[in-house]
C-alpha cells in the first residue's frame, strides 16, 4: 500500500484546463470523501509575506484529507514552518494558453452570451474588439513582456525575481518541479495526465478517467470552451514565440519529464522533431499507444520517495 498524502495542492495555471479538472474534482470529492478546498480569489497570484503566512495557515488547518486549489504562484510551506504538501499541476503550449486567455477575457465561453461582460465589465469596446494581430505587432502591453511571462511564476514561486523573464526564474521553476511536484502534466495529453493521477493519488482520483469520458461530463466540459477564437497571422505568432522563449524552454522541459514518466509507467509517446513554431488550434490525438515491453522498475519505491519529500 502506497503512502496516502493527506495534503494535496493544485495551484492551477489559468487557461490550462483547470476548470475541467475542478469539475472532475467536485465529483470525485463526493465520491471518495476528501475535502475539496477551493478559493473564490481568481486574480491574485502574487502574495505578500503576511498573505503567504495567512494562506498557508488556513490551508494547513483544513480538514484532512484535503485537496486545495487556487490560481496562485508556488507557496513554500516549509519556509513558514508548515508541512510541504504534494503539489500537482497542468500546463499547455504557451502561445495557445495566451490566445485562449486573450479571447476568454473578451468574449467568455459557452456558459452564457453575457459571461464576458460580467467578467470584464470595465473593458472599453475598442479594447474588447482589438484585433489580436494589432495587439501583437504594435506591441500593446497585453501582448508583450512581462505579461507573456505567465506560466513560469506558478512554479518559480513568490520571490519578486520570479516575475522577471529570465534564466533565474526559469531554473528555479525547473528545480521546484523536480523537488516539490508529484506531477506536472501536459494539457495536450490530458487523458494520460488523468491516468497517472489515478495511479499516483488513487484516494483522490480513482475512476477519474471514466468520469471524464462520460458523455454527460463532456457536455459540462463543452460549456467552458472559449468562444470567438481567431488565429493570428504567421508573423504575429512568430513574434509571440520569440517573446515567450523562456516559457517555451520551460514547457519543453516539463513535456520531456512528463514523457519520461509516461514511459516509466508503460504509456508510449511518439517523439516528434521540434517545429520552427507550434501549431495552433489543431487538436492533436493523445500520443498514447500500446504499453511498451521494457522491464518494470520498482514503481512503488519511486512513489514512496516522492511522497516523503
PDB file of C-alpha atoms in Angstrom:
ATOM      1  CA  UNK A   1       0.000   0.000   0.000  1.00  0.00           C
ATOM      2  CA  UNK A   2       1.428   3.348  -1.038  1.00  0.00           C
ATOM      3  CA  UNK A   3       1.655   6.222   1.432  1.00  0.00           C
ATOM      4  CA  UNK A   4      -1.529   8.296   1.471  1.00  0.00           C
ATOM      5  CA  UNK A   5      -0.788  12.044   1.178  1.00  0.00           C
ATOM      6  CA  UNK A   6      -3.425  13.877   3.181  1.00  0.00           C
ATOM      7  CA  UNK A   7      -2.477  17.314   1.825  1.00  0.00           C
ATOM      8  CA  UNK A   8      -2.545  17.996  -1.930  1.00  0.00           C
ATOM      9  CA  UNK A   9      -2.272  21.417  -3.605  1.00  0.00           C
ATOM     10  CA  UNK A  10      -3.259  22.112  -7.201  1.00  0.00           C
ATOM     11  CA  UNK A  11      -2.049  25.679  -7.812  1.00  0.00           C
ATOM     12  CA  UNK A  12      -3.769  25.707 -11.167  1.00  0.00           C
ATOM     13  CA  UNK A  13      -2.402  27.724 -14.068  1.00  0.00           C
ATOM     14  CA  UNK A  14      -5.006  29.885 -15.807  1.00  0.00           C
ATOM     15  CA  UNK A  15      -6.405  28.631 -19.139  1.00  0.00           C
ATOM     16  CA  UNK A  16      -4.688  25.245 -18.848  1.00  0.00           C
ATOM     17  CA  UNK A  17      -7.763  23.070 -18.467  1.00  0.00           C
ATOM     18  CA  UNK A  18      -8.160  23.807 -14.775  1.00  0.00           C
ATOM     19  CA  UNK A  19     -11.925  24.378 -14.901  1.00  0.00           C
ATOM     20  CA  UNK A  20     -12.335  20.943 -16.482  1.00  0.00           C
ATOM     21  CA  UNK A  21     -10.240  19.396 -13.709  1.00  0.00           C
ATOM     22  CA  UNK A  22     -12.120  21.270 -10.974  1.00  0.00           C
ATOM     23  CA  UNK A  23     -15.422  19.944 -12.364  1.00  0.00           C
ATOM     24  CA  UNK A  24     -13.958  16.455 -12.037  1.00  0.00           C
ATOM     25  CA  UNK A  25     -12.697  17.168  -8.526  1.00  0.00           C
ATOM     26  CA  UNK A  26     -16.155  18.210  -7.337  1.00  0.00           C
ATOM     27  CA  UNK A  27     -17.492  14.823  -8.433  1.00  0.00           C
ATOM     28  CA  UNK A  28     -14.500  12.939  -7.028  1.00  0.00           C
ATOM     29  CA  UNK A  29     -14.608  14.672  -3.625  1.00  0.00           C
ATOM     30  CA  UNK A  30     -18.167  13.454  -3.083  1.00  0.00           C
ATOM     31  CA  UNK A  31     -17.344  10.006  -4.419  1.00  0.00           C
ATOM     32  CA  UNK A  32     -14.185   9.444  -2.348  1.00  0.00           C
ATOM     33  CA  UNK A  33     -14.874  11.600   0.701  1.00  0.00           C
ATOM     34  CA  UNK A  34     -11.966  14.033   0.640  1.00  0.00           C
ATOM     35  CA  UNK A  35     -12.207  17.737   1.454  1.00  0.00           C
ATOM     36  CA  UNK A  36     -12.062  19.872  -1.701  1.00  0.00           C
ATOM     37  CA  UNK A  37     -10.954  23.356  -0.640  1.00  0.00           C
ATOM     38  CA  UNK A  38     -11.422  25.937  -3.383  1.00  0.00           C
ATOM     39  CA  UNK A  39     -10.913  29.689  -3.453  1.00  0.00           C
ATOM     40  CA  UNK A  40     -13.086  32.439  -4.895  1.00  0.00           C
ATOM     41  CA  UNK A  41      -9.991  34.576  -5.478  1.00  0.00           C
ATOM     42  CA  UNK A  42      -9.009  34.270  -9.146  1.00  0.00           C
ATOM     43  CA  UNK A  43      -6.891  37.338  -9.827  1.00  0.00           C
ATOM     44  CA  UNK A  44      -4.331  37.432  -7.000  1.00  0.00           C
ATOM     45  CA  UNK A  45      -1.482  35.023  -7.680  1.00  0.00           C
ATOM     46  CA  UNK A  46       1.289  37.062  -6.030  1.00  0.00           C
ATOM     47  CA  UNK A  47       1.144  37.442  -2.264  1.00  0.00           C
ATOM     48  CA  UNK A  48       2.940  39.496   0.364  1.00  0.00           C
ATOM     49  CA  UNK A  49       4.818  37.635   3.092  1.00  0.00           C
ATOM     50  CA  UNK A  50       1.920  38.125   5.525  1.00  0.00           C
ATOM     51  CA  UNK A  51      -0.589  36.951   2.919  1.00  0.00           C
ATOM     52  CA  UNK A  52       1.507  33.837   2.303  1.00  0.00           C
ATOM     53  CA  UNK A  53       1.639  33.075   6.027  1.00  0.00           C
ATOM     54  CA  UNK A  54      -2.110  33.563   6.396  1.00  0.00           C
ATOM     55  CA  UNK A  55      -2.987  31.405   3.393  1.00  0.00           C
ATOM     56  CA  UNK A  56      -0.622  28.615   4.425  1.00  0.00           C
ATOM     57  CA  UNK A  57      -2.085  28.706   7.943  1.00  0.00           C
ATOM     58  CA  UNK A  58      -5.629  28.465   6.571  1.00  0.00           C
ATOM     59  CA  UNK A  59      -4.742  25.638   4.202  1.00  0.00           C
ATOM     60  CA  UNK A  60      -2.804  23.675   6.812  1.00  0.00           C
ATOM     61  CA  UNK A  61      -5.697  23.765   9.302  1.00  0.00           C
ATOM     62  CA  UNK A  62      -8.261  22.469   6.760  1.00  0.00           C
ATOM     63  CA  UNK A  63      -9.908  19.138   7.486  1.00  0.00           C
ATOM     64  CA  UNK A  64      -7.743  16.335   6.117  1.00  0.00           C
ATOM     65  CA  UNK A  65      -7.504  14.704   3.681  1.00  0.00           C
ATOM     66  CA  UNK A  66      -7.858  17.808   1.561  1.00  0.00           C
ATOM     67  CA  UNK A  67      -7.095  18.959  -1.952  1.00  0.00           C
ATOM     68  CA  UNK A  68      -6.648  22.734  -2.140  1.00  0.00           C
ATOM     69  CA  UNK A  69      -6.939  24.515  -5.479  1.00  0.00           C
ATOM     70  CA  UNK A  70      -6.430  28.144  -6.448  1.00  0.00           C
ATOM     71  CA  UNK A  71      -4.743  30.267  -9.108  1.00  0.00           C
ATOM     72  CA  UNK A  72      -1.663  31.113  -7.055  1.00  0.00           C
ATOM     73  CA  UNK A  73       2.078  31.008  -7.573  1.00  0.00           C
ATOM     74  CA  UNK A  74       4.002  28.267  -5.778  1.00  0.00           C
ATOM     75  CA  UNK A  75       3.999  28.565  -1.981  1.00  0.00           C
ATOM     76  CA  UNK A  76       6.852  27.181   0.103  1.00  0.00           C
ATOM     77  CA  UNK A  77       5.075  25.810   3.184  1.00  0.00           C
ATOM     78  CA  UNK A  78       8.323  24.712   4.865  1.00  0.00           C
ATOM     79  CA  UNK A  79       9.609  28.306   4.818  1.00  0.00           C
ATOM     80  CA  UNK A  80       6.875  29.170   7.344  1.00  0.00           C
ATOM     81  CA  UNK A  81       7.229  26.010   9.414  1.00  0.00           C
ATOM     82  CA  UNK A  82       4.424  24.064   7.715  1.00  0.00           C
ATOM     83  CA  UNK A  83       4.431  20.580   6.232  1.00  0.00           C
ATOM     84  CA  UNK A  84       5.080  20.732   2.500  1.00  0.00           C
ATOM     85  CA  UNK A  85       2.045  19.278   0.665  1.00  0.00           C
ATOM     86  CA  UNK A  86       2.049  17.186  -2.505  1.00  0.00           C
ATOM     87  CA  UNK A  87       1.825  19.576  -5.485  1.00  0.00           C
ATOM     88  CA  UNK A  88       0.232  18.774  -8.855  1.00  0.00           C
ATOM     89  CA  UNK A  89      -0.359  20.960 -11.921  1.00  0.00           C
ATOM     90  CA  UNK A  90      -1.033  21.037 -15.671  1.00  0.00           C
ATOM     91  CA  UNK A  91       0.408  23.364 -18.315  1.00  0.00           C
ATOM     92  CA  UNK A  92      -0.074  23.769 -22.067  1.00  0.00           C
ATOM     93  CA  UNK A  93       1.568  25.250 -25.142  1.00  0.00           C
ATOM     94  CA  UNK A  94       2.330  28.844 -24.008  1.00  0.00           C
ATOM     95  CA  UNK A  95       1.065  30.662 -27.105  1.00  0.00           C
ATOM     96  CA  UNK A  96      -2.141  28.620 -27.128  1.00  0.00           C
ATOM     97  CA  UNK A  97      -2.625  29.461 -23.452  1.00  0.00           C
ATOM     98  CA  UNK A  98      -2.122  33.166 -24.111  1.00  0.00           C
ATOM     99  CA  UNK A  99      -4.536  33.216 -27.056  1.00  0.00           C
ATOM    100  CA  UNK A 100      -7.178  31.327 -25.110  1.00  0.00           C
ATOM    101  CA  UNK A 101      -6.916  33.866 -22.301  1.00  0.00           C
ATOM    102  CA  UNK A 102      -6.960  36.810 -24.725  1.00  0.00           C
ATOM    103  CA  UNK A 103     -10.300  35.818 -26.230  1.00  0.00           C
ATOM    104  CA  UNK A 104     -11.784  34.498 -22.981  1.00  0.00           C
ATOM    105  CA  UNK A 105     -11.302  37.884 -21.294  1.00  0.00           C
ATOM    106  CA  UNK A 106     -13.193  39.492 -24.143  1.00  0.00           C
ATOM    107  CA  UNK A 107     -15.888  37.015 -25.106  1.00  0.00           C
ATOM    108  CA  UNK A 108     -16.156  34.423 -22.327  1.00  0.00           C
ATOM    109  CA  UNK A 109     -17.363  30.904 -23.073  1.00  0.00           C
ATOM    110  CA  UNK A 110     -20.476  28.948 -23.931  1.00  0.00           C
ATOM    111  CA  UNK A 111     -21.915  29.211 -20.409  1.00  0.00           C
ATOM    112  CA  UNK A 112     -23.652  32.426 -21.395  1.00  0.00           C
ATOM    113  CA  UNK A 113     -23.559  35.112 -24.047  1.00  0.00           C
ATOM    114  CA  UNK A 114     -23.037  37.856 -21.465  1.00  0.00           C
ATOM    115  CA  UNK A 115     -20.427  35.966 -19.463  1.00  0.00           C
ATOM    116  CA  UNK A 116     -17.617  38.142 -20.799  1.00  0.00           C
ATOM    117  CA  UNK A 117     -19.484  41.339 -19.894  1.00  0.00           C
ATOM    118  CA  UNK A 118     -19.797  40.152 -16.299  1.00  0.00           C
ATOM    119  CA  UNK A 119     -16.130  39.123 -16.127  1.00  0.00           C
ATOM    120  CA  UNK A 120     -14.664  42.312 -17.631  1.00  0.00           C
ATOM    121  CA  UNK A 121     -17.367  44.998 -17.282  1.00  0.00           C
ATOM    122  CA  UNK A 122     -14.908  47.908 -17.363  1.00  0.00           C
ATOM    123  CA  UNK A 123     -13.225  46.852 -20.624  1.00  0.00           C
ATOM    124  CA  UNK A 124     -13.769  49.514 -23.271  1.00  0.00           C
ATOM    125  CA  UNK A 125     -15.336  48.436 -26.565  1.00  0.00           C
ATOM    126  CA  UNK A 126     -12.257  49.358 -28.587  1.00  0.00           C
ATOM    127  CA  UNK A 127     -10.158  47.189 -26.264  1.00  0.00           C
ATOM    128  CA  UNK A 128     -12.641  44.302 -26.315  1.00  0.00           C
ATOM    129  CA  UNK A 129     -12.624  44.164 -30.106  1.00  0.00           C
ATOM    130  CA  UNK A 130      -8.920  44.909 -30.515  1.00  0.00           C
ATOM    131  CA  UNK A 131      -7.554  42.756 -33.337  1.00  0.00           C
ATOM    132  CA  UNK A 132      -5.086  40.214 -31.969  1.00  0.00           C
ATOM    133  CA  UNK A 133      -2.590  40.980 -34.759  1.00  0.00           C
ATOM    134  CA  UNK A 134      -2.648  44.703 -33.957  1.00  0.00           C
ATOM    135  CA  UNK A 135      -2.114  43.910 -30.269  1.00  0.00           C
ATOM    136  CA  UNK A 136       0.949  41.783 -31.050  1.00  0.00           C
ATOM    137  CA  UNK A 137       2.527  43.669 -33.958  1.00  0.00           C
ATOM    138  CA  UNK A 138       2.068  47.104 -32.370  1.00  0.00           C
ATOM    139  CA  UNK A 139       3.396  45.874 -29.032  1.00  0.00           C
ATOM    140  CA  UNK A 140       0.395  46.586 -26.811  1.00  0.00           C
ATOM    141  CA  UNK A 141       1.155  45.862 -23.101  1.00  0.00           C
ATOM    142  CA  UNK A 142      -1.246  42.887 -23.048  1.00  0.00           C
ATOM    143  CA  UNK A 143       0.706  41.213 -25.859  1.00  0.00           C
ATOM    144  CA  UNK A 144       4.260  41.876 -24.691  1.00  0.00           C
ATOM    145  CA  UNK A 145       6.501  41.081 -21.758  1.00  0.00           C
ATOM    146  CA  UNK A 146       6.183  40.885 -18.816  1.00  0.00           C
ATOM    147  CA  UNK A 147       2.517  39.937 -19.372  1.00  0.00           C
ATOM    148  CA  UNK A 148       3.602  36.991 -21.537  1.00  0.00           C
ATOM    149  CA  UNK A 149       5.784  35.607 -18.742  1.00  0.00           C
ATOM    150  CA  UNK A 150       2.890  33.761 -17.144  1.00  0.00           C
ATOM    151  CA  UNK A 151       3.429  30.017 -16.614  1.00  0.00           C
ATOM    152  CA  UNK A 152       6.898  30.015 -15.053  1.00  0.00           C
ATOM    153  CA  UNK A 153       5.963  32.092 -11.940  1.00  0.00           C
ATOM    154  CA  UNK A 154       3.400  29.416 -10.959  1.00  0.00           C
ATOM    155  CA  UNK A 155       6.373  27.100 -10.410  1.00  0.00           C
ATOM    156  CA  UNK A 156       9.104  29.579  -9.523  1.00  0.00           C
ATOM    157  CA  UNK A 157       7.215  30.970  -6.527  1.00  0.00           C
ATOM    158  CA  UNK A 158       6.578  34.240  -4.716  1.00  0.00           C
ATOM    159  CA  UNK A 159      10.058  35.767  -4.934  1.00  0.00           C
ATOM    160  CA  UNK A 160       9.988  39.110  -6.857  1.00  0.00           C
ATOM    161  CA  UNK A 161      12.543  37.775  -9.357  1.00  0.00           C
ATOM    162  CA  UNK A 162      10.072  35.038 -10.300  1.00  0.00           C
ATOM    163  CA  UNK A 163       8.108  37.696 -12.199  1.00  0.00           C
ATOM    164  CA  UNK A 164      11.082  38.785 -14.311  1.00  0.00           C
ATOM    165  CA  UNK A 165      11.561  36.914 -17.619  1.00  0.00           C
ATOM    166  CA  UNK A 166      14.993  35.322 -17.432  1.00  0.00           C
ATOM    167  CA  UNK A 167      17.207  32.366 -16.584  1.00  0.00           C
ATOM    168  CA  UNK A 168      16.952  32.791 -12.807  1.00  0.00           C
ATOM    169  CA  UNK A 169      13.175  32.309 -12.710  1.00  0.00           C
ATOM    170  CA  UNK A 170      13.346  29.532 -15.315  1.00  0.00           C
ATOM    171  CA  UNK A 171      15.917  27.488 -13.383  1.00  0.00           C
ATOM    172  CA  UNK A 172      14.143  27.969 -10.074  1.00  0.00           C
ATOM    173  CA  UNK A 173      10.879  26.814 -11.670  1.00  0.00           C
ATOM    174  CA  UNK A 174      12.585  23.687 -13.013  1.00  0.00           C
ATOM    175  CA  UNK A 175      14.066  22.980  -9.576  1.00  0.00           C
ATOM    176  CA  UNK A 176      10.664  23.247  -7.909  1.00  0.00           C
ATOM    177  CA  UNK A 177       9.113  20.929 -10.496  1.00  0.00           C
ATOM    178  CA  UNK A 178      11.760  18.330  -9.640  1.00  0.00           C
ATOM    179  CA  UNK A 179      11.668  18.735  -5.866  1.00  0.00           C
ATOM    180  CA  UNK A 180       8.104  19.711  -4.953  1.00  0.00           C
ATOM    181  CA  UNK A 181       5.696  18.495  -7.643  1.00  0.00           C
ATOM    182  CA  UNK A 182       4.453  14.942  -7.811  1.00  0.00           C
ATOM    183  CA  UNK A 183       3.201  15.505 -11.344  1.00  0.00           C
ATOM    184  CA  UNK A 184       3.131  18.343 -13.865  1.00  0.00           C
ATOM    185  CA  UNK A 185       1.089  17.203 -16.841  1.00  0.00           C
ATOM    186  CA  UNK A 186       0.557  18.481 -20.371  1.00  0.00           C
ATOM    187  CA  UNK A 187      -2.959  19.548 -21.329  1.00  0.00           C
ATOM    188  CA  UNK A 188      -2.489  18.284 -24.883  1.00  0.00           C
ATOM    189  CA  UNK A 189      -2.286  14.782 -23.363  1.00  0.00           C
ATOM    190  CA  UNK A 190      -4.945  15.211 -20.685  1.00  0.00           C
ATOM    191  CA  UNK A 191      -6.171  11.608 -20.666  1.00  0.00           C
ATOM    192  CA  UNK A 192      -2.648  10.421 -19.873  1.00  0.00           C
ATOM    193  CA  UNK A 193      -2.411  13.049 -17.125  1.00  0.00           C
ATOM    194  CA  UNK A 194      -5.608  11.676 -15.577  1.00  0.00           C
ATOM    195  CA  UNK A 195      -4.323   8.102 -15.886  1.00  0.00           C
ATOM    196  CA  UNK A 196      -1.167   8.995 -13.965  1.00  0.00           C
ATOM    197  CA  UNK A 197      -3.071  10.967 -11.328  1.00  0.00           C
ATOM    198  CA  UNK A 198      -5.286   7.955 -10.779  1.00  0.00           C
ATOM    199  CA  UNK A 199      -2.170   5.806 -10.389  1.00  0.00           C
ATOM    200  CA  UNK A 200      -0.300   8.179  -8.069  1.00  0.00           C
ATOM    201  CA  UNK A 201      -3.207   9.519  -5.988  1.00  0.00           C
ATOM    202  CA  UNK A 202      -5.949   6.873  -6.063  1.00  0.00           C
ATOM    203  CA  UNK A 203      -7.571   8.167  -2.871  1.00  0.00           C
ATOM    204  CA  UNK A 204      -8.374  11.349  -4.791  1.00  0.00           C
ATOM    205  CA  UNK A 205      -8.501  10.379  -8.466  1.00  0.00           C
ATOM    206  CA  UNK A 206      -9.775   6.787  -8.654  1.00  0.00           C
ATOM    207  CA  UNK A 207     -12.162   6.428 -11.654  1.00  0.00           C
ATOM    208  CA  UNK A 208     -11.343   9.943 -12.898  1.00  0.00           C
ATOM    209  CA  UNK A 209     -10.807   8.844 -16.492  1.00  0.00           C
ATOM    210  CA  UNK A 210     -14.129   7.013 -16.737  1.00  0.00           C
ATOM    211  CA  UNK A 211     -15.892  10.091 -15.309  1.00  0.00           C
ATOM    212  CA  UNK A 212     -14.057  12.345 -17.762  1.00  0.00           C
ATOM    213  CA  UNK A 213     -15.102  10.167 -20.717  1.00  0.00           C
ATOM    214  CA  UNK A 214     -18.743  10.065 -19.606  1.00  0.00           C
ATOM    215  CA  UNK A 215     -20.916  11.866 -22.222  1.00  0.00           C
ATOM    216  CA  UNK A 216     -22.730  13.838 -19.511  1.00  0.00           C
ATOM    217  CA  UNK A 217     -19.465  15.225 -18.191  1.00  0.00           C
ATOM    218  CA  UNK A 218     -18.341  16.072 -21.715  1.00  0.00           C
ATOM    219  CA  UNK A 219     -21.459  18.237 -22.089  1.00  0.00           C
ATOM    220  CA  UNK A 220     -20.456  20.203 -18.983  1.00  0.00           C
ATOM    221  CA  UNK A 221     -16.893  20.494 -20.201  1.00  0.00           C
ATOM    222  CA  UNK A 222     -18.005  21.939 -23.515  1.00  0.00           C
ATOM    223  CA  UNK A 223     -19.582  24.872 -21.665  1.00  0.00           C
ATOM    224  CA  UNK A 224     -16.117  26.093 -20.643  1.00  0.00           C
ATOM    225  CA  UNK A 225     -14.693  26.315 -24.174  1.00  0.00           C
ATOM    226  CA  UNK A 226     -13.613  29.858 -25.058  1.00  0.00           C
ATOM    227  CA  UNK A 227     -15.562  31.369 -27.939  1.00  0.00           C
ATOM    228  CA  UNK A 228     -14.662  33.619 -30.889  1.00  0.00           C
ATOM    229  CA  UNK A 229     -11.033  32.487 -31.099  1.00  0.00           C
ATOM    230  CA  UNK A 230      -9.216  33.546 -34.241  1.00  0.00           C
ATOM    231  CA  UNK A 231      -5.782  32.554 -35.494  1.00  0.00           C
ATOM    232  CA  UNK A 232      -3.158  35.328 -35.632  1.00  0.00           C
ATOM    233  CA  UNK A 233      -1.010  35.783 -38.714  1.00  0.00           C
ATOM    234  CA  UNK A 234       2.185  33.694 -39.033  1.00  0.00           C
ATOM    235  CA  UNK A 235       4.221  36.865 -38.482  1.00  0.00           C
ATOM    236  CA  UNK A 236       2.360  37.653 -35.239  1.00  0.00           C
ATOM    237  CA  UNK A 237       2.701  34.074 -33.986  1.00  0.00           C
ATOM    238  CA  UNK A 238       6.431  34.106 -34.679  1.00  0.00           C
ATOM    239  CA  UNK A 239       6.808  37.318 -32.664  1.00  0.00           C
ATOM    240  CA  UNK A 240       4.897  35.787 -29.764  1.00  0.00           C
ATOM    241  CA  UNK A 241       7.043  32.672 -29.961  1.00  0.00           C
ATOM    242  CA  UNK A 242      10.220  34.764 -29.719  1.00  0.00           C
ATOM    243  CA  UNK A 243       8.892  36.835 -26.819  1.00  0.00           C
ATOM    244  CA  UNK A 244       7.973  33.671 -24.927  1.00  0.00           C
ATOM    245  CA  UNK A 245      11.262  31.818 -25.380  1.00  0.00           C
ATOM    246  CA  UNK A 246      11.673  31.200 -21.629  1.00  0.00           C
ATOM    247  CA  UNK A 247       8.094  29.937 -21.391  1.00  0.00           C
ATOM    248  CA  UNK A 248       8.802  27.514 -24.235  1.00  0.00           C
ATOM    249  CA  UNK A 249      12.054  26.301 -22.713  1.00  0.00           C
ATOM    250  CA  UNK A 250      10.120  25.505 -19.544  1.00  0.00           C
ATOM    251  CA  UNK A 251       7.221  23.929 -21.451  1.00  0.00           C
ATOM    252  CA  UNK A 252       9.524  21.617 -23.417  1.00  0.00           C
ATOM    253  CA  UNK A 253      11.400  20.691 -20.231  1.00  0.00           C
ATOM    254  CA  UNK A 254       8.154  19.748 -18.464  1.00  0.00           C
ATOM    255  CA  UNK A 255       6.920  17.895 -21.547  1.00  0.00           C
ATOM    256  CA  UNK A 256      10.131  15.857 -21.671  1.00  0.00           C
ATOM    257  CA  UNK A 257       9.836  14.984 -17.974  1.00  0.00           C
ATOM    258  CA  UNK A 258       6.179  14.049 -18.460  1.00  0.00           C
ATOM    259  CA  UNK A 259       7.043  11.728 -21.343  1.00  0.00           C
ATOM    260  CA  UNK A 260       9.769  10.074 -19.261  1.00  0.00           C
ATOM    261  CA  UNK A 261       7.198   9.500 -16.538  1.00  0.00           C
ATOM    262  CA  UNK A 262       4.703   8.080 -19.023  1.00  0.00           C
ATOM    263  CA  UNK A 263       7.352   5.707 -20.330  1.00  0.00           C
ATOM    264  CA  UNK A 264       8.193   4.573 -16.816  1.00  0.00           C
ATOM    265  CA  UNK A 265       4.574   3.536 -16.311  1.00  0.00           C
ATOM    266  CA  UNK A 266       4.015   1.971 -19.707  1.00  0.00           C
ATOM    267  CA  UNK A 267       2.492   4.809 -21.739  1.00  0.00           C
ATOM    268  CA  UNK A 268       4.309   5.355 -25.006  1.00  0.00           C
ATOM    269  CA  UNK A 269       4.730   8.805 -26.578  1.00  0.00           C
ATOM    270  CA  UNK A 270       5.597   9.499 -30.165  1.00  0.00           C
ATOM    271  CA  UNK A 271       8.786  11.523 -30.498  1.00  0.00           C
ATOM    272  CA  UNK A 272       8.460  14.361 -32.956  1.00  0.00           C
ATOM    273  CA  UNK A 273      11.104  16.753 -34.197  1.00  0.00           C
ATOM    274  CA  UNK A 274      10.577  20.325 -32.954  1.00  0.00           C
ATOM    275  CA  UNK A 275       8.841  22.564 -35.467  1.00  0.00           C
ATOM    276  CA  UNK A 276      10.012  26.100 -36.213  1.00  0.00           C
ATOM    277  CA  UNK A 277       6.878  27.252 -34.403  1.00  0.00           C
ATOM    278  CA  UNK A 278       3.999  25.381 -32.754  1.00  0.00           C
ATOM    279  CA  UNK A 279       0.714  24.504 -34.407  1.00  0.00           C
ATOM    280  CA  UNK A 280      -2.357  26.331 -33.130  1.00  0.00           C
ATOM    281  CA  UNK A 281      -5.959  25.326 -32.624  1.00  0.00           C
ATOM    282  CA  UNK A 282      -5.390  21.948 -34.256  1.00  0.00           C
ATOM    283  CA  UNK A 283      -6.387  19.303 -31.697  1.00  0.00           C
ATOM    284  CA  UNK A 284      -3.799  16.550 -31.577  1.00  0.00           C
ATOM    285  CA  UNK A 285      -4.713  12.942 -30.721  1.00  0.00           C
ATOM    286  CA  UNK A 286      -3.448  11.514 -27.479  1.00  0.00           C
ATOM    287  CA  UNK A 287       0.091  10.347 -28.005  1.00  0.00           C
ATOM    288  CA  UNK A 288      -0.557   7.005 -26.321  1.00  0.00           C
ATOM    289  CA  UNK A 289      -0.096   3.586 -27.836  1.00  0.00           C
ATOM    290  CA  UNK A 290       0.083   0.051 -26.502  1.00  0.00           C
ATOM    291  CA  UNK A 291       2.183  -0.337 -23.324  1.00  0.00           C
ATOM    292  CA  UNK A 292       5.866  -0.820 -24.004  1.00  0.00           C
ATOM    293  CA  UNK A 293       7.659  -4.045 -23.100  1.00  0.00           C
ATOM    294  CA  UNK A 294      10.520  -2.600 -21.054  1.00  0.00           C
ATOM    295  CA  UNK A 295      11.361  -4.345 -17.812  1.00  0.00           C
ATOM    296  CA  UNK A 296       9.348  -2.869 -14.977  1.00  0.00           C
ATOM    297  CA  UNK A 297      11.195  -0.851 -12.371  1.00  0.00           C
ATOM    298  CA  UNK A 298      10.336  -0.559  -8.704  1.00  0.00           C
ATOM    299  CA  UNK A 299       7.403   1.809  -9.242  1.00  0.00           C
ATOM    300  CA  UNK A 300       6.205   1.659  -5.643  1.00  0.00           C
ATOM    301  CA  UNK A 301       9.609   2.645  -4.238  1.00  0.00           C
ATOM    302  CA  UNK A 302       9.757   5.610  -6.628  1.00  0.00           C
ATOM    303  CA  UNK A 303       6.370   6.845  -5.449  1.00  0.00           C
ATOM    304  CA  UNK A 304       7.301   6.419  -1.796  1.00  0.00           C
ATOM    305  CA  UNK A 305      10.355   8.616  -2.352  1.00  0.00           C
ATOM    306  CA  UNK A 306       8.180  11.306  -3.944  1.00  0.00           C
ATOM    307  CA  UNK A 307       5.694  11.277  -1.078  1.00  0.00           C
ATOM    308  CA  UNK A 308       8.485  11.573   1.505  1.00  0.00           C
ATOM    309  CA  UNK A 309       9.884  14.788   0.014  1.00  0.00           C
TER     310      UNK A 309
END
